[in-house]
Structures are given as structure tokens and as C-alpha cells.
Amino acid sequence: MTQEELKQITSQSERRTIEYKEAWSELPSNLFETVCAFLNRDGGVIVLGAHNDGTITEGVNPRAIDQMCKNIANISNNVEQLKPSFLLQPEIVDIQEPLSPKDKTQVIVIQVPASSQAHRFKNKFFDRSVDGDFELRTDAEISALYLRKSTLYTENTIYPYLRIEDFKDGIVNKARNLIHSMRENHPWLELDDMELFRQANLYRRDVRTGEEGFTLAALMLFGKDEVIQSALPYYKIDCVLRRVNTDRYDDRFTSFGNIIDGYSELMSFFERYFPDTFYMEGDQRVSLRNKVFREVVSNLLIHREYLNPSISLIDIRQDHVLIQNANRPLRAGVITPDNYTPHPKNPHLANFFVQMGRAEHLGTGVRNLYHYAPIYLGAEPTITDDDMFRIRLNIAESKRAELTISATDRTTESSEKSSEKKFGEKNIVEKLGEKLGKKLGKKLGKNRIRIIELIVSNPNITYSELAEALSVSSTTIENRIAEMSDVIIKRVGPKNGGHWEIIEN
């Protein structure tokens, strides 16, 4: 969260979705009552280090802030405290640039999404109103909470006959590597697979019926293609390019498998037909293409109403891109950053994507689209919340030529240059491998070869993208890069925003 975003929050008074708490050197005793209430209602933002009216004077003690953040993560992930657990990732936000370490003013921001399950803290249920948190004391109140959750969220649908054997080989390890690349000491990494499923609320027991098993969310994250199609035969995302042949299509691709692999597939489809134009944000290079289409892809995958049989669509035209997705609308109409109320369709899917670094906290997607789409595409998007959630990315006429990579261009380039490119890259890799082998006194190894291949084909590739492509941790990538740095490759610019170069000698 940026300082500007924090200012927008603190300019508002406390309400059902905003809470301020003073916390100089320790967590407030009632903090997790508010967390529990937000989870059980509509979610919200908690700012620690602020007065009740949102003003910030001292903030949080810099010496205690790291430990306080660890405590928040640990308590939220502790089923003995918060049940079911819901891992939270607090953010530290600097209010101002300090003249010295003593002058630093910081706060902790906790973004709590609405959950698809009913939560209790220390065995007490809490809910939220405009007046604050209140405990649910009667059986009728608690039953109403369970009923509201069961009718709102379908990701908790239990498939009692779904087994680990129905998950795609290697997909859980891929998820672990992505989580590790984001946070090396993530508490989920210490768990075995079944404990991970339970902590992520992907395996649960319905306390009303006694039914137990993996959920729809688990199926969509890890399931084999044929298993997903057996359970949800109507599920697919149809991707079409219609820039020339508008009656039919120039290119077409259909995604119908698990959403971890689906994310990469859909991002690749956009990358085929949209260039990654150069853009600097401050002193860092930012991929506008990824900023825009990452939000689109995440929305398609984690905010879909999966029990709705409608087909999701990506339709790329000369003057716009239309994205539509099966939806259960909160409030029908056009969405803007000013009138948008974040509301997750699948909180556990969304949270899992956040932990893997493939999505941001709830509410940032709309803001990012309205911020980056006009820069990249030259026009504001139109977002409509209805039975089909629609995003129309309008492309200004002045930008169309610059942003057009056609299917014909791709085919021609592939047929004319593919063999030449592969031959050239192979020779480069062989020569570099020989050089590195002499330097290290050992064989190059498949991971180092693959890293070099990826860098040769895409000098702007990031550490996290390398880790994902190789299905290894970011630490492994950093170790391999360190071995090769200043020997055959070098980094130009910062770790985030720079690029790779091959050392010619």
C-alpha cells in the first residue's frame, strides 16, 4: 500500500469496513475481535498506529513493528486462536521520509477480506456493524451467520470423493515454490500437504452435515484437467483474437484446467499479441502490459462464480479487449474507483493467489486498471458488475498501431526465424556453458542452461519469473545467478526494473 492510498483511507471516519487502533509497542487486545468481525462480514482495513479519527502522530514503534507483524501472521494462522485460520499479511507503511531513524513514522495496515466461512476468535463469534464489532451470543445469530456464508460462497462446496490422486502431478510443489519465491519463511512452507490444505481452508468439514473433504477451491487450484471437466463440464475460458477476421477469428485458445497453470496460459496469450512497451515509474521500469493483464487474468480465475455454467471470454479486437466472466453481482452497475466496494467471490482462492504473488489484496485490481490502462492503452476501461462481470479495455486510435501484434506477424516470424533463432540460441548457450564450465570446474547443469536460455530469449525476465519457469525457489535462482554473474551475464539496473545482458567475451 502506498502513502497516497493510506491517505485516502485515513481521510475517512471509522465505518463498517475501516477501523483505527492505537498500537505503539504491542498489538491491541481486541485486534482479532475486529479481524474476526471483518472476516464474518464484508472485510475491511485496519490501521494500527492511528487515533480513532484516523489521524497519525507517533504511529508504531519502529523497534517493535517487525515483531508485531510476525505476531499478526502467527495468530491469524493459529487454529487455536482464530478458527478456521485465515493467514493475514500485514503491511508496514512509512508516513514520511525520516531525517534520522528516530524520526521515522510508520503504521501497520491489515487488509482483511470477507471470508467464505464463519470464523470465531477464542471460541467467540464476532460480526461488524457501523458501530463497531459485536459478539454473536445466541444460537439464532450464529445460525444466521452460517446460513449467510453457505448461500454466498460456492468455493466451499465439498467434493467428498475428491482425492489427492486427482491433483495434477507436481502442481502442489509448483504452488509451494511460488509461495517461497514471495516469502522464504512463509508459515505454510513448514506444513505437509494435508496440513497446508487445511490451513488454506481447501479441506474442510461442514459442521452442519458432517460432510468432509476437499472443496471446489482445491479442485480449481490443483485438479487434473479431466477431473475438473468431470465435475464442471461447462467450465472453460475461450480466448479469441479478432483483429482481421472479425466474423470468425485470427487465433483461438481455450483454457479449461486448473487455475495455477491457467494463469500462465492466459498471460502467455496476451503476451503473444501485445508488446511490452518501455515505461519508467520513478526510477524503476514497469511492465505496463503485465500490470494491466495481470488484473484481468486474476479476475477471470479467482472471482468467477464456478457453479454458473456460462463460458468466460477474452475477445481481443482492434479497438478494445472484452473480458467477461460468470458472476454473482454485489451491486449491478458500472464500477469506478470512487464507487467500488471490494467483495470477494472466492476468498480462499483469492487468498491463495495472494500468497503466491499472483494477485494483490482485494480492491487493488480496479485501482490498478484505472491507473495503468490509460497509460498503456490510451483510454479508460469500462467495468460493469452484473450477472456477467465485464471489463472492456478500450484502445485509443493513437495507440492501436503501436500495440498491435497480429496472428499473421506471429506466423510469419515463426516460419522465417524460428529455426534461425533456435540455432543461434543453442550456439550461444553451448559457448556460454563451455565458458561457465571452465570457470566453475563442473558441468553447466540443466537449471543453469535453462536460466541462460530464458535470459537470451527475454532480457527483461524477472527473478520470480525465472523461479516460476524452473519450478524452483527464488533462493535457488539467486544462487545460480550469483555463480554466473560477471562471468557470462550481468545485471544492468536494479533487481526490480533492470535487465540482463550477456557478457560478449
XYZ file of N, CA, C and O in Angstrom, residues 27 30-40 43-46 48 66-78 81-92 108-115 119 121 183 185-188 199-201 347-348 350-352 354-355 361-362:
276
model
N 0.300 -5.290 20.167
C -0.985 -5.382 19.489
C -2.124 -5.084 20.451
O -2.090 -5.505 21.610
N -8.011 -6.201 21.553
C -9.231 -6.505 20.799
C -9.008 -6.542 19.289
O -9.963 -6.528 18.518
N -7.739 -6.585 18.866
C -7.450 -6.545 17.424
C -8.135 -7.688 16.692
O -8.793 -7.483 15.661
N -8.019 -8.911 17.212
C -8.549 -10.051 16.467
C -10.056 -10.218 16.616
O -10.665 -10.996 15.877
N -10.660 -9.486 17.521
C -12.125 -9.401 17.506
C -12.565 -8.660 16.245
O -13.540 -9.053 15.590
N -11.821 -7.593 15.897
C -12.126 -6.851 14.676
C -11.804 -7.676 13.442
O -12.575 -7.682 12.464
N -10.661 -8.386 13.455
C -10.310 -9.254 12.334
C -11.412 -10.279 12.094
O -11.875 -10.491 10.971
N -11.859 -10.913 13.170
C -12.913 -11.921 13.090
C -14.214 -11.309 12.548
O -14.884 -11.897 11.686
N -14.545 -10.123 13.033
C -15.773 -9.457 12.582
C -15.697 -9.109 11.093
O -16.668 -9.287 10.353
N -14.538 -8.614 10.634
C -14.365 -8.309 9.217
C -14.490 -9.562 8.363
O -15.109 -9.560 7.295
N -13.858 -10.656 8.799
C -13.940 -11.917 8.057
C -15.390 -12.385 7.935
O -15.810 -12.889 6.888
N -16.149 -12.207 9.002
C -17.532 -12.686 9.020
C -18.504 -11.767 8.292
O -19.620 -12.177 7.969
N -15.386 -7.741 5.152
C -13.971 -7.406 5.073
C -13.740 -5.961 5.471
O -14.676 -5.216 5.785
N -12.469 -5.545 5.439
C -12.165 -4.163 5.790
C -10.679 -3.936 5.960
O -9.855 -4.837 5.760
N -10.332 -2.705 6.332
C -8.943 -2.301 6.530
C -8.756 -1.845 7.972
O -9.543 -1.039 8.481
N -7.710 -2.374 8.609
C -7.357 -1.968 9.965
C -6.033 -1.230 9.903
O -5.059 -1.740 9.339
N -3.132 0.191 12.270
C -2.559 0.213 13.617
C -1.569 1.360 13.713
O -0.668 1.500 12.875
N 8.357 -4.985 13.474
C 8.562 -6.276 12.803
C 7.979 -7.422 13.614
O 7.327 -8.324 13.070
N 8.199 -7.395 14.929
C 7.665 -8.453 15.783
C 6.145 -8.414 15.832
O 5.483 -9.466 15.846
N 5.569 -7.225 15.812
C 4.111 -7.109 15.804
C 3.527 -7.718 14.527
O 2.497 -8.409 14.561
N 4.198 -7.484 13.405
C 3.727 -8.072 12.141
C 3.817 -9.592 12.181
O 2.913 -10.293 11.697
N 4.887 -10.114 12.753
C 5.025 -11.566 12.884
C 3.918 -12.133 13.760
O 3.359 -13.200 13.477
N 3.602 -11.413 14.840
C 2.540 -11.885 15.741
C 1.185 -11.922 15.033
O 0.389 -12.841 15.246
N 0.925 -10.930 14.198
C -0.338 -10.908 13.452
C -0.423 -12.129 12.538
O -1.451 -12.818 12.485
N 0.659 -12.395 11.806
C 0.669 -13.549 10.898
C 0.518 -14.855 11.677
O -0.240 -15.744 11.276
N 1.221 -14.960 12.795
C 1.170 -16.208 13.572
C -0.209 -16.450 14.179
O -0.725 -17.574 14.145
N -0.817 -15.418 14.748
C -2.140 -15.593 15.375
C -3.194 -15.907 14.308
O -4.045 -16.772 14.500
N -3.126 -15.218 13.168
C -4.122 -15.463 12.120
C -4.000 -16.862 11.537
O -4.968 -17.409 11.009
N -2.809 -17.457 11.660
C -2.574 -18.801 11.117
C -2.687 -19.879 12.193
O -2.439 -21.056 11.923
N -3.061 -19.483 13.412
C -3.144 -20.417 14.543
C -4.601 -20.807 14.769
O -5.412 -20.007 15.221
N -6.384 -20.091 18.004
C -6.798 -18.714 18.281
C -7.951 -18.298 17.357
O -9.025 -17.939 17.821
N -7.678 -18.354 16.043
C -8.672 -17.980 15.044
C -9.081 -19.245 14.293
O -8.250 -19.877 13.642
N -10.357 -19.580 14.368
C -10.818 -20.835 13.761
C -12.033 -20.590 12.873
O -13.017 -20.022 13.341
N -11.974 -21.027 11.596
C -10.808 -21.531 10.858
C -9.752 -20.432 10.727
O -10.073 -19.245 10.743
N -8.495 -20.839 10.596
C -7.431 -19.851 10.443
C -7.563 -19.152 9.086
O -8.148 -19.690 8.139
N -7.030 -17.946 9.004
C -7.049 -17.191 7.741
C -5.791 -16.332 7.744
O -5.741 -15.282 8.387
N -4.750 -16.796 7.050
C -3.451 -16.136 7.091
C -3.528 -14.714 6.564
O -3.971 -14.476 5.435
N -3.086 -13.757 7.383
C -3.068 -12.347 7.006
C -1.635 -11.877 6.817
O -0.720 -12.360 7.502
N -1.441 -10.944 5.896
C -0.114 -10.393 5.644
C -0.140 -8.887 5.903
O -0.523 -8.098 5.018
N 0.225 -8.464 7.102
C 0.226 -7.028 7.401
C 1.288 -6.299 6.587
O 2.316 -6.874 6.223
N 1.037 -5.035 6.317
C 1.975 -4.202 5.564
C 2.462 -3.059 6.445
O 1.690 -2.477 7.206
N 3.733 -2.741 6.313
C 4.309 -1.584 7.003
C 4.349 -0.419 6.016
O 4.892 -0.549 4.918
N 1.021 0.071 10.685
C 0.761 -1.267 10.159
C -0.640 -1.264 9.562
O -1.595 -0.836 10.223
N -0.743 -1.718 8.321
C -2.042 -1.811 7.656
C -2.374 -3.286 7.444
O -1.571 -4.036 6.894
N -3.562 -3.684 7.900
C -4.032 -5.060 7.727
C -5.268 -5.027 6.848
O -6.295 -4.461 7.239
N -5.162 -5.605 5.661
C -6.317 -5.686 4.761
C -6.960 -7.059 4.959
O -6.351 -8.083 4.682
N -8.179 -7.057 5.461
C -8.892 -8.293 5.797
C -10.029 -8.497 4.799
O -10.955 -7.688 4.749
N -9.983 -9.550 3.985
C -11.092 -9.791 3.053
C -12.281 -10.427 3.760
O -12.137 -10.977 4.860
N -13.430 -10.344 3.146
C -14.563 -11.137 3.639
C -14.244 -12.605 3.391
O -13.691 -12.960 2.356
N -14.564 -13.452 4.330
C -14.285 -14.883 4.190
C -15.543 -15.623 3.759
O -16.665 -15.174 3.995
N -16.079 -17.516 11.103
C -14.888 -17.586 11.955
C -15.227 -17.225 13.394
O -16.149 -16.450 13.660
N -13.022 -16.207 17.197
C -11.753 -15.917 17.858
C -11.884 -16.276 19.328
O -12.786 -15.799 20.015
N 8.010 -15.286 -0.195
C 8.340 -15.152 1.233
C 8.997 -16.441 1.718
O 8.342 -17.461 1.865
N 10.210 -17.469 4.501
C 9.842 -18.023 5.810
C 8.330 -18.115 5.981
O 7.806 -18.032 7.090
N 7.612 -18.292 4.877
C 6.154 -18.378 4.929
C 5.738 -19.553 5.805
O 6.263 -20.663 5.659
N 4.805 -19.353 6.740
C 4.434 -20.444 7.663
C 3.840 -21.660 6.959
O 3.932 -22.773 7.486
N 3.253 -21.496 5.791
C 2.700 -22.653 5.083
C 3.785 -23.606 4.609
O 3.524 -24.795 4.406
N -4.987 -25.570 6.445
C -4.715 -24.186 6.840
C -5.219 -23.201 5.791
O -5.650 -22.089 6.119
N -5.168 -23.601 4.519
C -5.640 -22.728 3.438
C -7.141 -22.865 3.222
O -7.684 -22.285 2.285
N -7.812 -23.650 4.082
C -9.261 -23.856 4.015
C -9.697 -24.506 2.700
O -10.767 -24.211 2.158
N -13.058 -16.049 -1.526
C -11.988 -15.524 -0.665
C -10.791 -16.446 -0.505
O -9.652 -15.975 -0.437
N -11.023 -17.780 -0.435
C -9.900 -18.693 -0.226
C -9.053 -18.829 -1.486
O -7.822 -18.922 -1.404
N -8.757 -16.404 -3.671
C -8.078 -15.109 -3.742
C -6.895 -15.067 -2.788
O -5.800 -14.613 -3.155
N -7.088 -15.573 -1.569
C -6.011 -15.554 -0.583
C -4.847 -16.429 -1.028
O -3.679 -16.068 -0.841
N -5.138 -17.575 -1.633
C -4.067 -18.459 -2.098
C -3.271 -17.785 -3.210
O -2.040 -17.868 -3.251
N -2.894 -14.569 -3.564
C -2.100 -13.513 -2.917
C -0.817 -14.102 -2.353
O 0.276 -13.535 -2.518
N -0.903 -15.256 -1.692
C 0.278 -15.888 -1.102
C 1.281 -16.283 -2.182
O 2.490 -16.291 -1.941
N -4.005 -7.561 -2.765
C -5.118 -7.522 -1.828
C -6.374 -6.986 -2.504
O -6.313 -6.218 -3.469
N -7.497 -7.391 -1.983
C -8.788 -7.056 -2.570
C -8.942 -5.545 -2.722
O -8.641 -4.784 -1.807
